mmCIF file of C-alpha atoms in Angstrom:
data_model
loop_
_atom_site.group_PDB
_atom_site.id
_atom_site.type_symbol
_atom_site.label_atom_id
_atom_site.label_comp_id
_atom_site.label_asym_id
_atom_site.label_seq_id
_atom_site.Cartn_x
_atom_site.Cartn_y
_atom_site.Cartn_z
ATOM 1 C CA UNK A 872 0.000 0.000 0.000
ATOM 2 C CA UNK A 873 1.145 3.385 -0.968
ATOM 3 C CA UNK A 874 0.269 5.503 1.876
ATOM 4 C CA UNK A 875 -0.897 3.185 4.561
ATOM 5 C CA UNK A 876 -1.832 5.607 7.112
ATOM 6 C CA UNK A 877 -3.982 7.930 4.574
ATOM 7 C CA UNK A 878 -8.052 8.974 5.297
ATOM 8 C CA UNK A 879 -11.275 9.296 3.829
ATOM 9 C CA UNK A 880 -11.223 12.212 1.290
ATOM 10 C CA UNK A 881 -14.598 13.129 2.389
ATOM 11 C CA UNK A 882 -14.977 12.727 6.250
ATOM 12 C CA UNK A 883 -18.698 11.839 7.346
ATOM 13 C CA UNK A 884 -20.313 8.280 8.185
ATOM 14 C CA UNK A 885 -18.300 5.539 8.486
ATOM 15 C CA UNK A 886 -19.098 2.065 7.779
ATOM 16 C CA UNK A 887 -17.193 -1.214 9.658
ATOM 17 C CA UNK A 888 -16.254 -2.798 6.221
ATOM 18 C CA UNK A 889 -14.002 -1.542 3.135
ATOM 19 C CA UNK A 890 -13.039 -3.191 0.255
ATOM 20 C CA UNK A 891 -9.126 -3.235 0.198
ATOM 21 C CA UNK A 892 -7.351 -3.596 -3.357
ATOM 22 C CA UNK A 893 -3.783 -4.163 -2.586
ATOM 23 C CA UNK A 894 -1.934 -3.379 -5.720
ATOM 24 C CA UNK A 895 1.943 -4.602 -5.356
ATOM 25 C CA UNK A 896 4.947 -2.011 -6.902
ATOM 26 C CA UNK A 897 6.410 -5.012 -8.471
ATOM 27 C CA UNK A 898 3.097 -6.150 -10.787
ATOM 28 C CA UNK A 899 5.239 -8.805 -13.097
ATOM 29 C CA UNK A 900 5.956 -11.357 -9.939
ATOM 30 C CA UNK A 901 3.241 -10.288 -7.843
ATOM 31 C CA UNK A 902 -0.451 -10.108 -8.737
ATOM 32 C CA UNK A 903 -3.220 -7.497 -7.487
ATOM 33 C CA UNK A 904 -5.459 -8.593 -4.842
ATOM 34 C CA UNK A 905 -8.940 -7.164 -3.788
ATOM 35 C CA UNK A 906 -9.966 -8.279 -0.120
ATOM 36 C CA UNK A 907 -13.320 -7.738 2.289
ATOM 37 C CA UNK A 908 -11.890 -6.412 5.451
ATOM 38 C CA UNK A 909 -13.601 -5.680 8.298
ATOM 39 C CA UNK A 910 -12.178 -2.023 10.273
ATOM 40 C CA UNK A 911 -13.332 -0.515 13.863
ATOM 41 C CA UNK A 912 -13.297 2.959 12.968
ATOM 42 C CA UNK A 913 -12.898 4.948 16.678
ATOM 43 C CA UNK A 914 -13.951 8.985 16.084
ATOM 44 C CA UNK A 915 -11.134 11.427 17.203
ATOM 45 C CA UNK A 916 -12.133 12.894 20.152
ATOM 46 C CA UNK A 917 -11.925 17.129 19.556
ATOM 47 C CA UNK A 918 -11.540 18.947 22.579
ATOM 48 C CA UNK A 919 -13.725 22.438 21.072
ATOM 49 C CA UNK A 920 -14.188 25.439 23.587
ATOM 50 C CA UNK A 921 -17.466 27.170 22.516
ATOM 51 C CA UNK A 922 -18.664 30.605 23.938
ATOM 52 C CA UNK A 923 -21.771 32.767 22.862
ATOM 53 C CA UNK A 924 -21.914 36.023 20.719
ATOM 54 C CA UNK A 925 -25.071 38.569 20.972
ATOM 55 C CA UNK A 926 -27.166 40.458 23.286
ATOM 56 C CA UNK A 927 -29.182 38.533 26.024
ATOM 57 C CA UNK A 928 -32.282 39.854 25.654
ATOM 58 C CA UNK A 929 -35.590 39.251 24.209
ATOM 59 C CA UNK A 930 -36.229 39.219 20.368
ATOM 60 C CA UNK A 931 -32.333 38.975 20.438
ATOM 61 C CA UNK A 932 -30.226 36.303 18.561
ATOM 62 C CA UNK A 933 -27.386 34.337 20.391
ATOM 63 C CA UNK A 934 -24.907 32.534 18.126
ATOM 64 C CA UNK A 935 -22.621 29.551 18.940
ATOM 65 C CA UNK A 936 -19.004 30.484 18.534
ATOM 66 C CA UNK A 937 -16.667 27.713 17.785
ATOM 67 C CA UNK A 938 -12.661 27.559 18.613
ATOM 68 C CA UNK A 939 -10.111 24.758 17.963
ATOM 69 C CA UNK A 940 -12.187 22.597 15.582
ATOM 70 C CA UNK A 941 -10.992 21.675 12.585
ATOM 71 C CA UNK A 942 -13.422 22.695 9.339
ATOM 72 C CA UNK A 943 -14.219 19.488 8.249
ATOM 73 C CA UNK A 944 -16.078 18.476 11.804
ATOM 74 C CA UNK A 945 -18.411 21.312 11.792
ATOM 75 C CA UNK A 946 -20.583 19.618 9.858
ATOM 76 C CA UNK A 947 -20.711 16.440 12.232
ATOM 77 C CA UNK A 948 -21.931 18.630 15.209
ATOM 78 C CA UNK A 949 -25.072 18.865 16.544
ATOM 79 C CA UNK A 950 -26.524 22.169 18.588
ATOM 80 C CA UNK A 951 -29.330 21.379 21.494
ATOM 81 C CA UNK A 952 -30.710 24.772 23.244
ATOM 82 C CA UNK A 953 -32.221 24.602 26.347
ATOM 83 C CA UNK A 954 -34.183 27.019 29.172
ATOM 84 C CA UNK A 955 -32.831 26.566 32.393
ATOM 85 C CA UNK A 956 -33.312 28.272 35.670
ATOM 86 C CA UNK A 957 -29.116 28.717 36.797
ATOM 87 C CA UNK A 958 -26.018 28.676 35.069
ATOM 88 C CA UNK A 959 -25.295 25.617 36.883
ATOM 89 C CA UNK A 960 -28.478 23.578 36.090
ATOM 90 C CA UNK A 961 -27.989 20.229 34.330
ATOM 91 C CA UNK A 962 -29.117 21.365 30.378
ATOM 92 C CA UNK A 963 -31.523 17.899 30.650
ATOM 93 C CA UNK A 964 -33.713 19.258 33.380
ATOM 94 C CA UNK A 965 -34.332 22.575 31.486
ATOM 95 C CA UNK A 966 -36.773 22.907 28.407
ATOM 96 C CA UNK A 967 -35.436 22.182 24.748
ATOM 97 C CA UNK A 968 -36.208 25.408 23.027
ATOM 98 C CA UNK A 969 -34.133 24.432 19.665
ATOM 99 C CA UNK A 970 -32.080 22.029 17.894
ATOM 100 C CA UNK A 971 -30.115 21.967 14.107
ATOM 101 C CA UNK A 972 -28.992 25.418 14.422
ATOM 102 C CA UNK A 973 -25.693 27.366 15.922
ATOM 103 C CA UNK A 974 -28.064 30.252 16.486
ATOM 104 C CA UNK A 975 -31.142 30.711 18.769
ATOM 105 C CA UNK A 976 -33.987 33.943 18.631
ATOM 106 C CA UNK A 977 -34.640 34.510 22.592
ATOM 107 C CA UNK A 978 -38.172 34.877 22.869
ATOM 108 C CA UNK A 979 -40.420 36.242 25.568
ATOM 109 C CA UNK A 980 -40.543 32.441 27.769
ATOM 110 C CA UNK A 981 -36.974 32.899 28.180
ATOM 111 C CA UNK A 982 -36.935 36.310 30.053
ATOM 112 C CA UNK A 983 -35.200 35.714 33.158
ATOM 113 C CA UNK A 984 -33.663 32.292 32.685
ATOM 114 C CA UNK A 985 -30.931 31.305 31.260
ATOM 115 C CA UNK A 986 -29.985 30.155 27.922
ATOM 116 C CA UNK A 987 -27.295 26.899 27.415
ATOM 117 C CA UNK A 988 -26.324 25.106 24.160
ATOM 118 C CA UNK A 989 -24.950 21.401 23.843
ATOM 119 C CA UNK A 990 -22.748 20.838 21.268
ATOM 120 C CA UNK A 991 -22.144 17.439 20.617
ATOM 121 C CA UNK A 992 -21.394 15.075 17.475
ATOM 122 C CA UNK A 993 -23.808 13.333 15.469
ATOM 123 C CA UNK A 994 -24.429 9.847 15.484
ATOM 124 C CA UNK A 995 -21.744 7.996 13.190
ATOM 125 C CA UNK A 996 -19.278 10.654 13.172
ATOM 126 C CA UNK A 997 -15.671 10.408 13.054
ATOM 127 C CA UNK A 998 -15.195 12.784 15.737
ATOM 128 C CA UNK A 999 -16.393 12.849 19.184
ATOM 129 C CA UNK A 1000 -16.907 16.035 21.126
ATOM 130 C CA UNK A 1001 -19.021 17.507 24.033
ATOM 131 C CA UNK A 1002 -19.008 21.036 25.060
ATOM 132 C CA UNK A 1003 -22.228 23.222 26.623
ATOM 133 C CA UNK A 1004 -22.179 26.785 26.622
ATOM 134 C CA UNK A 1005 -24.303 28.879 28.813
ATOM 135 C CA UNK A 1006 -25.263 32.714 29.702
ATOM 136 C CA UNK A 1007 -23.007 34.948 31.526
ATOM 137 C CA UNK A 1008 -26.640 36.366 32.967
ATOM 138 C CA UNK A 1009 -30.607 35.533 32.630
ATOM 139 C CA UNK A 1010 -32.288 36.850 29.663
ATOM 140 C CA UNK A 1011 -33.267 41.175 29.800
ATOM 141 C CA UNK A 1012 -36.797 41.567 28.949
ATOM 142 C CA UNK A 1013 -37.324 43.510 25.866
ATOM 143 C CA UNK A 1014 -37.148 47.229 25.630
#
């Protein structure tokens, strides 16, 4: 094999088995082989630090800012909003308010609580990651 250690050119969903052709440099004594393999594909763990950009306040948008990821993952991530009543709460006991989307509209229900995203990977993705991101302060009314 050429370049034993090379990747996918397009990173996404991974199966478990590949079709390997091993094609030998010396092709008059040796012949080309195609073989069924099964792989274990693990997904890299990224360590991502995430932090929120716009104004806390009703009728507001909040956006997810990303740092340390490499461009190819961002499309393997998956953004969960939720309501919650502290900065410390747990984001599964608040209420899911939005998910798809690196950006969230606050609307009147979240005036004085706080606003957290979970950014994690989607199933079958070759990276793994897990970062939340919540309000510096509850949610302004609107003026």
């Amino acid at each position: 094999m050429e370049n034993p250690a090379s990747t996918p050119e397009k990173v996404g969903t991974f199966s478990n088995t590949y079709k390997v052709v091993f094609t030998p440099f010396d092709t008059k004594n040796y012949a080309t082989i195609s073989q069924f393999i099964t792989v274990e594909v693990v997904p890299a763990f990224i360590n991502i630090s995430v932090h929120f950009t716009g104004t806390i306040q009703v009728g507001k948008t909040l956006y997810v800012i990303l740092n340390d990821i490499p461009s190819e993952a961002i499309s393997n991530l998956s953004f969960e909003w939720y309501r919650v009543d502290t900065p410390e709460s747990d984001p599964r006991t608040g209420v899911k308010v939005a998910s798809g989307t690196d950006s969230y509209r606050l609307t009147e229900e979240d005036a004085g609580k706080y606003i957290m995203c979970a950014v994690t990977n989607v199933d079958g993705s070759p990276y793994e990651c897990n970062a939340i991101c919540v309000t510096d302060s509850a949610v302004e009314e609107q003026q």
